Amino acid sequence: MHDVGPAIAIDGARKSRGHMTKSRIRLTVALAMLVFSIVAVRLVMLAAVEVDDVALGQARPALTATRPALVDRNGSPLALDIQVPSLFAEPRRIIDVDEAVEALSIEFPDMDRKWLRGRLDGDEGFVWLRRELTPQQKERILRLGIPGIDFVSESRRFYPGGNVAAHILGAVNVDNVGIAGLERFLDQREVALLQDLGFARDRSLQPVELSIDLRVQHVMHNELVDALTRYQAIAAAGAMMNVRTGEIVALVSLPDFDPNMPAGALEEGRINRITAGKFELGSTLKPITAAAALDSGLVQITDKFDATKPVQFGRFRIGDFHAKKRVLSLPEVIKYSSNIGTIKMMQALGKERFRAFLANVGMDGSPVIELPEKTQSQIKDKFSEVGAATASFGHGLSITPLQLLTAYAALVNGGDFIAPTLLPRDRIAALANSKRVINERTSDQIRYLLRLNAIEGSGRKAAPDGYRVGGKTGTAEKVVDGKYSDDKLLNVFASAFPMDAPQYAMVILVDEPKKEDERSGHTAAWNAGAVTGRIIERVAPMLRIVPNLDPELDAQLVPVELR
Amino acid sequence: MRAFNFFLLCTSFLALIMVYGQKYRTEEVQSQVIELQDEIAGQKQVLSALDAEWAFLNQPGRLQAIVERHADALNVAPIVIAQYGSIQDIPMRPVAPDVEGLDALLMSLGAGVDPSNVDGLSSQ
């Protein structure tokens, strides 16, 4: 080694080769380590990731998109999903088309052979043959052993009650999409969203509880079907509502349809008359006029109205159906259903205030309900003198029966206007969204008036002993060719029970009834009233309303001023 | 060093065998799982059909027709108002029977004394 100059190190060829080999080995080891660590990381990743079941060959068809079951307030199913087989073919795999056509047309005699041949003859991979078969049919077809024909499970909506709640539930189409009623409402609300997100594949959807009581619903349906034949009516409808919560307990409109075969729903005349039909509801509006007048303080329950002669508006004369031709007290105006007395009452109140009251009790617009089938009521924004006069006894304005029912519920429940609903609701929730339309004293007076009418007036047939029913008849002549017809009537009975502490309100409609026999009439009391009575007699025990024949209960309804 | 290599070789073979075994067991369990899932799906399907049938058979509309048809045999009728009552309508229980007297009688009988033979007791 020298002090000056660069040091020169001379390695032998062997040594330098040895160095190179070492670095090469290091490189190889490093590479191997890298590869192994990649493998290790990948292994951990694979172990950590959940195995996708679908990838393992058990993919289920996406056709089983399900809907939530619908149950009534006691948990009885109203609509549920069942799995049914649907038949499809793979024409590509069919060997003998003639044989397949032959075998299948034995099972389905109604299937057009030409159509079937066209369907099977071809090169497609998949064609539907018939959807939603019974398990027995599936068994028989499997036994035929036709190659290229197979089944897939599909969800089908089943309504065990058939027609009983048709207009509430609505229906679904073959792809399980709601097309009417609550089914459609639910689709719009959530099912569509869930299915989009892919959550609705499994049967984990929680059942949707409704406010309907299936037993009450059945009784109402049963009695209305009976009414159709008994009075040879063209239609009948009814709804019952819990006046404390606004829950609809039963809602029937006849003629109806079987939701299991929804094609019938579109036929003429099958609309939901309770929410999508508007009518002149006649004298059932008189208690509403009375409530408006009494609540304003401008009319007292002790007031008397001169009904000796008809009211004259220019060339129009309005008289009474059961003319008494004397001075009537306010309770008598309701009891004898006096048009003249009601007009006087409305005039004492003033037509603007009367119109405002109608708006206040929800008569304007369409009824508030979950069903998509609704119509708007028809009331003039401003009443003329004669318009207000006719409106006071229910003519010249069309409202839906549900709006009438809601107004009656508010009149008897102490004065709280509670919007109706088909979903369960408790008293607290109901009161939170309620509005006060009359004060409690007026409500007490209306309850007395309705009960009086049921004891002494037109509602006698509607009041079975012991259940303290109160109500008002309405007989409206239908307009035929621009004129009011004498024999084509729309009869309504609006009621509530038990009157000492009202729990339920009900509206019953019978369209164009005929006399049951020679001795009976064809006004509302004879049909809509009688149906109401029969329904209440049957459902009151189910609704835990204890009959009570104590005359003291009725006596207590009489306002102090009249005792 | 040789022994160590031999040991590593053995472990590798063992691991290989175990991994293979594990793989096949996993596949077996997996197919069992699928089988069970299919069975559950099948049972659910049966259950949904039974639910539907139960709901159908329990329809008030269906039951009413049956009850009406067999009303005579069943001997049932709709409830009438007279059948309702309240707890206040039930009369109070009559005064309890004379338990002490009965006990005394039984005691004396047990003691071998026949009260009917004792003078004056039967007339009391």
XYZ file of C-alpha atoms in Angstrom:
687
model
C 0.000 0.000 0.000
C 1.187 3.394 -0.944
C 0.439 6.671 0.785
C -0.062 8.650 -2.308
C -2.279 7.786 -5.266
C -5.397 5.873 -5.422
C -5.481 2.508 -3.862
C -5.773 -0.209 -6.350
C -7.441 -3.358 -5.324
C -7.120 -6.169 -7.664
C -9.397 -9.064 -7.083
C -8.905 -12.317 -8.711
C -11.336 -13.499 -11.329
C -12.547 -16.217 -9.031
C -13.237 -13.885 -6.184
C -15.199 -11.459 -8.341
C -17.277 -14.324 -9.719
C -17.962 -15.452 -6.167
C -19.306 -11.978 -5.337
C -21.561 -12.022 -8.326
C -22.984 -15.417 -7.429
C -23.753 -14.200 -3.910
C -25.603 -11.135 -5.120
C -27.498 -13.250 -7.614
C -28.579 -15.617 -4.867
C -29.672 -12.651 -2.770
C -31.688 -11.329 -5.664
C -33.317 -14.686 -6.215
C -34.168 -15.025 -2.543
C -35.586 -11.519 -2.510
C -37.686 -12.291 -5.573
C -38.890 -15.537 -4.061
C -39.780 -13.729 -0.824
C -41.683 -11.129 -2.807
C -43.663 -13.774 -4.688
C -44.389 -15.668 -1.497
C -45.476 -12.549 0.342
C -47.841 -11.715 -2.536
C -49.228 -15.232 -2.272
C -49.580 -14.844 1.512
C -51.331 -11.510 1.244
C -53.661 -12.934 -1.371
C -54.394 -15.905 0.895
C -55.299 -13.617 3.773
C -57.497 -11.617 1.450
C -59.283 -14.716 0.224
C -59.779 -15.971 3.748
C -61.117 -12.657 4.956
C -63.599 -12.114 2.130
C -66.962 -13.840 2.570
C -67.729 -16.484 0.059
C -70.420 -15.449 -2.333
C -73.086 -18.137 -2.314
C -74.283 -17.272 -5.746
C -70.899 -18.151 -7.182
C -71.263 -21.642 -5.812
C -73.911 -22.720 -8.225
C -77.073 -22.154 -6.212
C -78.179 -18.905 -7.775
C -81.906 -18.433 -7.267
C -83.999 -16.795 -9.922
C -84.604 -13.113 -9.414
C -88.295 -13.768 -10.008
C -88.978 -14.440 -6.353
C -89.125 -10.746 -5.583
C -91.494 -10.753 -2.649
C -93.941 -8.339 -1.126
C -94.702 -7.909 2.550
C -97.681 -9.826 3.853
C -100.684 -7.696 4.775
C -102.380 -8.585 8.043
C -105.423 -7.162 9.783
C -105.346 -5.553 13.246
C -105.593 -8.969 14.894
C -102.880 -10.546 12.756
C -105.103 -12.481 10.345
C -103.492 -12.507 6.913
C -105.243 -10.496 4.224
C -102.623 -10.935 1.538
C -99.577 -13.152 1.452
C -97.012 -14.523 -0.944
C -96.987 -18.127 -1.996
C -94.378 -19.823 -4.133
C -95.828 -21.251 -7.293
C -94.183 -23.015 -10.212
C -94.088 -21.372 -13.616
C -93.520 -23.355 -16.757
C -90.903 -22.388 -19.306
C -89.316 -24.093 -22.279
C -85.892 -24.049 -23.893
C -86.795 -24.578 -27.561
C -83.146 -25.141 -28.418
C -83.165 -28.314 -26.368
C -86.494 -29.730 -27.476
C -85.957 -32.799 -29.610
C -89.438 -33.633 -30.836
C -91.621 -30.546 -31.060
C -94.739 -32.502 -32.140
C -94.529 -34.803 -29.175
C -94.063 -31.878 -26.774
C -97.025 -29.995 -28.262
C -99.140 -33.152 -28.053
C -98.261 -33.832 -24.420
C -98.684 -30.237 -23.262
C -102.027 -29.714 -24.934
C -103.394 -32.652 -22.946
C -102.458 -30.806 -19.768
C -103.629 -27.428 -21.048
C -106.631 -28.028 -23.283
C -107.236 -24.280 -23.500
C -103.790 -23.589 -24.909
C -103.807 -22.833 -28.619
C -101.835 -25.546 -30.417
C -100.610 -23.282 -33.181
C -99.385 -20.741 -30.686
C -97.694 -23.471 -28.659
C -95.955 -24.903 -31.695
C -94.720 -21.468 -32.681
C -93.431 -21.004 -29.186
C -91.558 -24.319 -29.027
C -90.334 -24.408 -32.607
C -87.305 -22.213 -32.776
C -83.857 -21.576 -31.513
C -84.533 -19.443 -28.449
C -82.964 -20.271 -25.149
C -85.953 -19.380 -23.013
C -89.695 -18.862 -23.537
C -92.501 -18.653 -20.957
C -95.264 -21.152 -21.553
C -97.554 -20.515 -18.621
C -96.961 -18.788 -15.346
C -98.309 -19.524 -11.891
C -99.427 -23.123 -12.012
C -100.573 -25.333 -9.162
C -98.179 -27.833 -7.562
C -100.399 -30.649 -8.886
C -100.032 -29.403 -12.453
C -96.280 -29.240 -12.001
C -96.248 -32.841 -10.784
C -98.262 -34.054 -13.783
C -96.118 -32.196 -16.318
C -92.922 -33.494 -14.753
C -94.302 -37.004 -15.120
C -94.743 -36.442 -18.869
C -90.961 -36.266 -19.099
C -90.705 -33.784 -21.947
C -87.093 -32.686 -22.473
C -86.373 -28.971 -22.680
C -89.270 -28.058 -20.385
C -88.730 -26.935 -16.839
C -90.137 -24.973 -13.936
C -89.044 -22.009 -11.958
C -90.500 -20.923 -8.626
C -92.229 -17.588 -8.647
C -93.859 -15.563 -5.930
C -97.550 -15.120 -6.356
C -99.794 -12.874 -4.348
C -102.618 -14.755 -2.661
C -105.658 -13.166 -1.034
C -107.223 -15.817 1.185
C -110.370 -13.764 1.691
C -111.088 -13.316 -2.002
C -113.506 -10.442 -2.494
C -113.898 -9.529 1.170
C -111.454 -6.617 1.267
C -110.948 -6.124 -2.460
C -111.181 -2.358 -2.565
C -108.846 -1.896 0.384
C -106.135 -4.292 -0.717
C -106.310 -3.651 -4.441
C -104.346 -6.103 -6.552
C -100.980 -6.861 -8.115
C -100.174 -7.776 -11.702
C -98.353 -10.915 -12.840
C -94.996 -9.302 -12.105
C -96.056 -8.666 -8.491
C -96.328 -4.931 -8.945
C -99.216 -3.254 -7.122
C -101.811 -1.905 -9.547
C -104.552 -0.781 -7.160
C -105.467 -0.167 -3.553
C -103.016 -0.512 -0.714
C -100.755 -2.760 -2.776
C -100.110 0.159 -5.066
C -99.709 2.530 -2.137
C -97.114 0.247 -0.537
C -95.217 -0.024 -3.803
C -95.057 3.704 -4.081
C -93.975 3.975 -0.486
C -91.244 1.452 -0.032
C -91.337 -1.870 -1.801
C -90.131 -0.388 -5.061
C -87.197 1.169 -3.267
C -86.327 -2.056 -1.484
C -86.496 -4.061 -4.665
C -84.296 -1.580 -6.438
C -81.722 -1.959 -3.716
C -81.983 -5.714 -3.995
C -83.224 -6.237 -0.460
C -86.559 -7.735 -1.358
C -85.198 -11.022 -2.618
C -85.685 -12.843 0.625
C -88.861 -13.455 2.582
C -87.668 -11.192 5.339
C -90.015 -8.310 4.683
C -91.972 -7.494 7.801
C -95.743 -7.938 7.487
C -97.645 -4.679 7.174
C -100.423 -4.356 9.714
C -103.614 -2.609 8.690
C -106.307 -0.982 10.780
C -108.926 -3.286 9.262
C -110.658 -5.839 11.447
C -111.255 -8.834 9.194
C -114.300 -10.002 11.183
C -116.005 -6.613 10.953
C -114.973 -6.339 7.327
C -116.562 -9.716 6.643
C -119.815 -8.818 8.416
C -120.112 -5.571 6.478
C -119.340 -7.327 3.204
C -121.793 -10.100 4.019
C -124.625 -7.718 4.941
C -124.052 -5.525 1.895
C -124.075 -8.534 -0.419
C -127.328 -9.488 1.261
C -128.626 -5.935 0.722
C -127.842 -6.103 -2.996
C -130.171 -9.054 -3.470
C -132.712 -8.079 -0.804
C -133.316 -4.608 -2.272
C -132.222 -5.427 -5.841
C -129.861 -2.476 -5.650
C -127.247 -1.785 -8.314
C -124.556 -1.006 -5.776
C -123.925 -0.785 -2.062
C -121.031 0.484 -0.020
C -120.089 1.101 3.559
C -117.256 2.113 5.821
C -116.717 2.104 9.556
C -114.227 4.260 11.399
C -112.931 4.419 14.925
C -113.892 7.957 15.943
C -111.137 8.201 18.539
C -108.199 7.291 16.284
C -109.435 7.713 12.723
C -108.664 4.090 11.914
C -110.884 2.582 9.251
C -112.119 -0.733 10.643
C -114.038 -1.869 7.590
C -114.544 -0.573 4.072
C -116.649 -2.322 1.453
C -117.848 -1.262 -1.953
C -120.028 -3.517 -4.069
C -119.887 -4.680 -6.795
C -116.303 -5.652 -6.136
C -113.761 -8.068 -7.616
C -111.523 -10.936 -6.617
C -107.975 -9.613 -6.171
C -106.720 -13.105 -7.040
C -108.066 -12.430 -10.543
C -107.446 -8.705 -10.867
C -108.723 -8.489 -14.437
C -112.228 -8.041 -13.030
C -111.233 -4.875 -11.195
C -111.376 -2.808 -14.353
C -114.948 -3.689 -15.238
C -117.542 -0.960 -15.336
C -119.085 0.078 -12.033
C -116.499 -1.511 -9.772
C -115.008 1.682 -8.452
C -114.505 2.179 -4.763
C -117.636 4.206 -4.014
C -116.399 5.203 -0.577
C -113.337 7.118 -1.763
C -113.662 7.393 -5.543
C -117.379 8.060 -5.826
C -119.012 11.384 -5.064
C -122.680 11.723 -4.391
C -125.344 14.111 -3.271
C -125.659 12.696 0.188
C -128.958 14.371 1.028
C -130.292 14.774 4.525
C -127.211 13.214 6.143
C -125.779 16.730 5.849
C -128.433 18.220 8.119
C -126.630 17.334 11.363
C -123.528 19.012 9.928
C -125.545 22.173 9.237
C -126.966 21.930 12.748
C -123.472 21.521 14.209
C -122.231 24.582 12.315
C -125.193 26.634 13.512
C -125.018 25.461 17.128
C -121.255 25.881 17.374
C -121.390 29.470 16.145
C -123.642 30.383 19.079
C -126.038 32.100 16.653
C -128.496 29.231 17.019
C -129.429 27.604 20.322
C -130.681 24.069 20.838
C -133.879 25.598 22.239
C -134.573 27.680 19.102
C -137.698 27.155 17.041
C -138.052 27.406 13.278
C -141.163 28.225 11.331
C -141.822 25.396 8.897
C -145.407 26.274 8.091
C -144.750 27.149 4.482
C -142.091 26.341 1.896
C -139.124 28.640 1.426
C -139.299 30.649 -1.795
C -136.204 31.554 -3.832
C -137.393 33.408 -6.919
C -139.171 30.712 -8.919
C -137.866 27.870 -6.707
C -139.896 26.545 -3.803
C -138.332 24.237 -1.266
C -140.739 22.264 0.855
C -140.552 19.342 3.244
C -140.812 15.671 2.408
C -142.729 14.930 5.602
C -144.337 18.378 5.909
C -145.521 19.177 9.431
C -146.742 22.701 8.572
C -146.027 24.101 12.011
C -143.267 25.660 14.065
C -140.580 23.045 14.766
C -138.042 22.991 17.561
C -134.432 22.313 16.517
C -134.536 18.626 17.592
C -137.772 18.261 15.616
C -136.107 19.712 12.512
C -133.644 16.807 12.629
C -136.246 14.260 13.705
C -138.660 15.083 10.879
C -135.784 15.891 8.514
C -137.238 19.289 7.717
C -135.618 21.047 4.758
C -137.298 24.312 5.682
C -136.021 24.190 9.261
C -132.504 23.371 8.082
C -132.501 26.270 5.630
C -133.627 28.633 8.400
C -130.866 27.308 10.613
C -128.280 27.889 7.878
C -129.652 31.379 7.218
C -129.324 32.252 10.895
C -125.692 31.174 10.638
C -124.968 32.898 7.332
C -123.933 31.207 4.108
C -120.267 32.299 4.307
C -119.859 30.784 7.762
C -121.677 27.663 6.595
C -119.328 27.314 3.628
C -116.308 27.825 5.876
C -117.572 25.136 8.234
C -117.907 22.636 5.370
C -114.274 23.316 4.453
C -113.300 22.963 8.085
C -114.771 19.472 8.427
C -112.817 18.249 5.401
C -115.477 18.397 2.709
C -113.220 20.080 0.155
C -110.841 18.315 -2.200
C -110.327 14.573 -2.084
C -110.554 12.512 1.108
C -107.361 11.855 3.027
C -106.652 8.134 2.815
C -103.813 5.876 1.719
C -105.749 4.461 -1.232
C -104.759 5.841 -4.642
C -108.367 5.644 -5.854
C -109.771 8.988 -4.798
C -111.888 11.683 -6.286
C -112.417 15.334 -5.481
C -115.629 16.534 -3.951
C -117.680 19.107 -5.784
C -118.724 22.107 -3.738
C -118.981 25.622 -5.093
C -116.373 27.968 -3.638
C -119.035 30.587 -3.029
C -122.646 29.729 -2.380
C -125.518 31.709 -3.837
C -128.564 32.144 -1.578
C -130.362 29.216 -3.131
C -127.128 27.202 -3.442
C -126.467 27.546 0.260
C -130.088 26.638 1.006
C -129.956 23.395 -0.960
C -126.466 22.601 0.328
C -127.743 22.868 3.910
C -129.829 19.752 3.336
C -127.285 18.006 1.144
C -128.262 18.853 -2.416
C -126.295 20.627 -5.103
C -122.960 19.413 -3.750
C -121.209 16.081 -4.247
C -118.937 14.640 -1.610
C -117.352 11.245 -1.108
C -118.900 9.034 1.580
C -115.534 8.894 3.352
C -115.612 12.663 3.822
C -119.085 12.379 5.321
C -117.877 9.618 7.634
C -114.898 11.671 8.778
C -117.128 14.673 9.451
C -119.565 12.527 11.475
C -116.696 11.094 13.495
C -115.579 14.633 14.329
C -119.125 15.680 15.254
C -119.583 12.887 17.801
C -116.105 12.392 19.248
C -116.024 15.698 21.099
C -115.151 17.843 18.130
C -111.717 16.625 16.977
C -111.328 16.275 13.241
C -109.110 13.230 12.706
C -108.092 12.196 9.187
C -108.974 8.576 8.387
C -106.253 5.985 7.893
C -105.954 2.336 6.912
C -102.838 1.830 9.029
C -102.869 1.346 12.805
C -102.779 4.530 14.837
C -103.139 5.139 18.548
C -105.061 7.868 20.324
C -101.982 9.982 21.021
C -100.868 9.985 17.388
C -104.428 10.718 16.306
C -104.758 13.705 18.622
C -101.355 15.050 17.590
C -102.619 15.551 14.032
C -106.186 16.453 14.840
C -107.845 19.819 14.705
C -110.759 21.036 16.754
C -113.743 21.859 14.568
C -116.554 22.191 17.114
C -116.514 22.488 20.871
C -117.437 19.675 23.190
C -120.818 21.114 24.090
C -121.889 21.181 20.429
C -120.658 17.612 20.044
C -122.829 16.566 23.013
C -125.825 18.276 21.413
C -125.234 16.564 18.067
C -124.997 13.208 19.815
C -128.356 13.926 21.429
C -129.890 14.912 18.074
C -128.592 11.793 16.303
C -129.713 9.527 19.122
C -133.117 11.209 19.202
C -133.504 10.586 15.474
C -132.687 6.921 16.026
C -135.177 6.573 18.878
C -138.075 8.605 17.525
C -137.174 9.676 13.996
C -136.126 8.054 10.745
C -133.377 5.924 12.251
C -135.497 3.465 14.222
C -134.686 0.491 12.031
C -130.980 1.192 12.347
C -130.855 1.006 16.111
C -130.819 -2.476 17.595
C -131.706 -2.488 21.288
C -128.937 -1.858 23.718
C -126.212 -0.497 21.463
C -127.249 3.201 21.698
C -126.999 3.847 17.970
C -127.589 7.339 16.665
C -127.765 8.377 13.054
C -129.363 10.231 10.208
C -130.929 9.031 6.989
C -130.339 10.583 3.632
C -132.477 9.844 0.616
C -131.266 11.599 -2.483
C -133.040 11.446 -5.794
C -130.577 10.696 -8.547
C -130.315 12.972 -11.504
C -131.493 11.184 -14.637
C -131.413 13.127 -17.902
C -130.942 16.392 -16.039
C -133.981 15.877 -13.799
C -134.325 14.494 -10.296
C -135.903 11.067 -10.584
C -138.611 9.843 -8.232
C -137.769 6.155 -8.212
C -134.000 6.181 -8.684
C -132.688 6.931 -5.229
C -129.350 6.948 -3.520
C -129.914 6.063 0.104
C -127.443 6.791 2.846
C -127.374 6.183 6.549
C -124.678 7.841 8.625
C -124.444 6.689 12.203
C -122.305 6.378 15.290
C -122.448 4.125 18.342
C -122.618 3.827 21.312
C -123.890 7.392 21.634
C -123.103 7.844 25.336
C -119.386 7.446 24.544
C -119.009 7.134 20.760
C -116.423 4.701 19.508
C -117.375 3.968 15.917
C -118.977 5.888 13.104
C -120.393 4.240 10.026
C -121.759 5.234 6.645
C -123.878 2.858 4.576
C -124.881 3.555 0.985
C -127.467 1.682 -1.057
C -127.772 2.700 -4.697
C -131.163 2.444 -6.424
C -132.848 0.069 -3.980
C -136.327 -1.276 -4.559
C -138.921 -2.077 -1.920
C -138.199 -5.286 -0.106
C -141.904 -6.169 -0.041
C -145.242 -4.424 -0.477
C -145.395 -3.046 3.038
C -141.920 -1.520 3.092
C -140.765 1.781 1.657
C -137.775 2.603 -0.474
C -136.388 5.517 1.492
C -133.081 5.244 3.320
C -134.498 4.038 6.626
C -135.875 0.888 4.990
C -132.603 -0.217 3.404
C -129.464 1.709 4.373
C -130.854 2.089 7.892
C -131.863 -1.545 8.223
C -128.456 -2.698 6.952
C -126.760 -0.444 9.505
C -128.817 -2.017 12.277
C -127.994 -5.548 11.176
C -124.286 -4.782 10.923
C -124.120 -3.138 14.342
C -125.983 -6.010 15.952
C -123.367 -8.418 14.629
C -120.178 -6.414 15.064
C -120.775 -4.674 18.391
C -119.885 -7.804 20.411
C -116.706 -8.202 18.330
C -115.788 -4.589 19.062
C -116.331 -5.163 22.772
C -119.288 -2.863 23.057
C -121.429 -4.139 25.901
C -125.156 -3.738 25.336
C -126.936 -1.682 27.935
C -130.696 -1.216 28.058
C -130.593 1.326 30.863
C -132.881 4.248 29.772
C -130.795 6.508 32.015
C -128.026 6.521 29.354
C -130.353 8.095 26.801
C -131.788 10.470 29.372
C -128.319 11.769 30.151
C -127.774 12.670 26.478
C -130.571 15.245 26.623
C -129.000 18.723 26.930
C -129.729 20.492 30.203
C -131.713 23.214 28.399
C -134.261 20.655 27.176
C -134.721 18.607 30.329
C -28.246 -29.526 8.379
C -29.320 -32.678 6.623
C -31.650 -33.569 9.503
C -33.155 -30.091 9.395
C -33.771 -30.348 5.661
C -35.379 -33.739 6.160
C -37.565 -32.261 8.874
C -38.640 -29.427 6.558
C -39.428 -31.893 3.801
C -41.581 -33.927 6.155
C -43.464 -30.846 7.362
C -44.065 -29.756 3.793
C -45.530 -33.137 2.899
C -47.652 -33.150 6.029
C -48.903 -29.653 5.317
C -49.653 -30.653 1.746
C -51.711 -33.608 2.863
C -53.557 -31.552 5.468
C -54.334 -28.777 3.024
C -55.723 -31.307 0.552
C -57.802 -32.908 3.275
C -59.091 -29.526 4.396
C -59.998 -28.576 0.861
C -62.063 -31.677 0.285
C -63.741 -31.375 3.674
C -64.616 -27.782 2.925
C -66.171 -28.804 -0.360
C -68.141 -31.493 1.390
C -69.411 -29.103 4.077
C -70.190 -26.560 1.406
C -72.367 -28.988 -0.473
C -74.057 -29.890 2.807
C -74.732 -26.221 3.431
C -76.240 -25.846 -0.013
C -78.320 -28.941 0.529
C -79.596 -27.594 3.844
C -80.284 -24.196 2.341
C -82.267 -25.819 -0.414
C -84.166 -27.807 2.179
C -84.878 -24.647 4.184
C -86.068 -22.910 1.049
C -88.259 -25.904 0.274
C -89.657 -25.972 3.799
C -90.304 -22.234 3.653
C -92.184 -22.780 0.449
C -94.253 -25.526 2.067
C -94.785 -23.295 5.091
C -95.976 -20.409 2.951
C -98.400 -22.751 1.208
C -99.661 -24.049 4.562
C -99.973 -20.504 5.892
C -102.021 -19.579 2.872
C -104.205 -22.642 3.282
C -104.701 -21.952 6.997
C -105.660 -18.359 6.276
C -108.029 -19.517 3.556
C -109.668 -22.158 5.750
C -110.104 -19.672 8.599
C -111.818 -17.004 6.530
C -114.911 -15.730 8.344
C -116.745 -15.898 5.022
C -116.002 -19.592 4.673
C -116.699 -20.410 8.310
C -120.030 -18.599 8.264
C -121.290 -20.800 5.423
C -120.191 -23.931 7.279
C -121.780 -22.837 10.541
C -125.026 -21.977 8.768
C -125.101 -25.341 7.018
C -124.544 -27.272 10.237
C -126.448 -24.944 12.556
C -128.795 -27.728 13.695
C -126.050 -30.167 14.586
C -123.868 -27.526 16.231
C -126.769 -26.087 18.199
C -125.357 -22.567 18.064
C -127.046 -19.219 17.524
C -125.891 -15.601 17.491
C -125.514 -14.016 20.873
C -128.516 -11.970 22.057
C -128.530 -9.053 24.447
C -130.232 -11.066 27.200
C -127.131 -13.229 27.378
C -124.952 -10.357 28.538
C -124.544 -9.672 32.210
C -122.270 -7.815 34.524
C -120.574 -8.970 37.676
C -122.924 -6.752 39.708
C -125.925 -8.713 38.456
C -124.711 -11.909 40.102
C -126.188 -12.284 43.603
C -123.823 -12.507 46.526
C -122.890 -15.977 47.665
C -125.270 -17.256 50.371
C -123.966 -17.225 53.952
C -121.343 -19.929 54.359
C -122.588 -23.232 55.814
C -122.023 -23.953 59.527
C -118.562 -25.501 59.252
C -117.863 -25.560 62.972
C -121.029 -27.490 63.769
C -120.169 -30.067 61.117
C -116.632 -30.390 62.486
C -117.974 -30.912 66.003
C -120.359 -33.586 64.708
C -117.569 -35.411 62.883
C -115.340 -35.180 65.963
C -117.962 -36.673 68.200
C -118.664 -39.417 65.652
C -114.928 -40.114 65.533
C -114.884 -40.351 69.294
C -117.550 -43.057 69.086
C -120.424 -40.951 70.366
C -123.526 -41.058 68.169
C -125.186 -37.676 68.644
C -128.645 -39.047 67.711
C -128.545 -41.219 70.802
C -127.693 -38.318 73.054
C -130.788 -36.972 74.653
C -132.128 -33.705 73.316
C -129.541 -33.175 70.561
C -131.786 -34.242 67.694
C -134.459 -31.893 68.869
C -132.122 -28.928 69.021
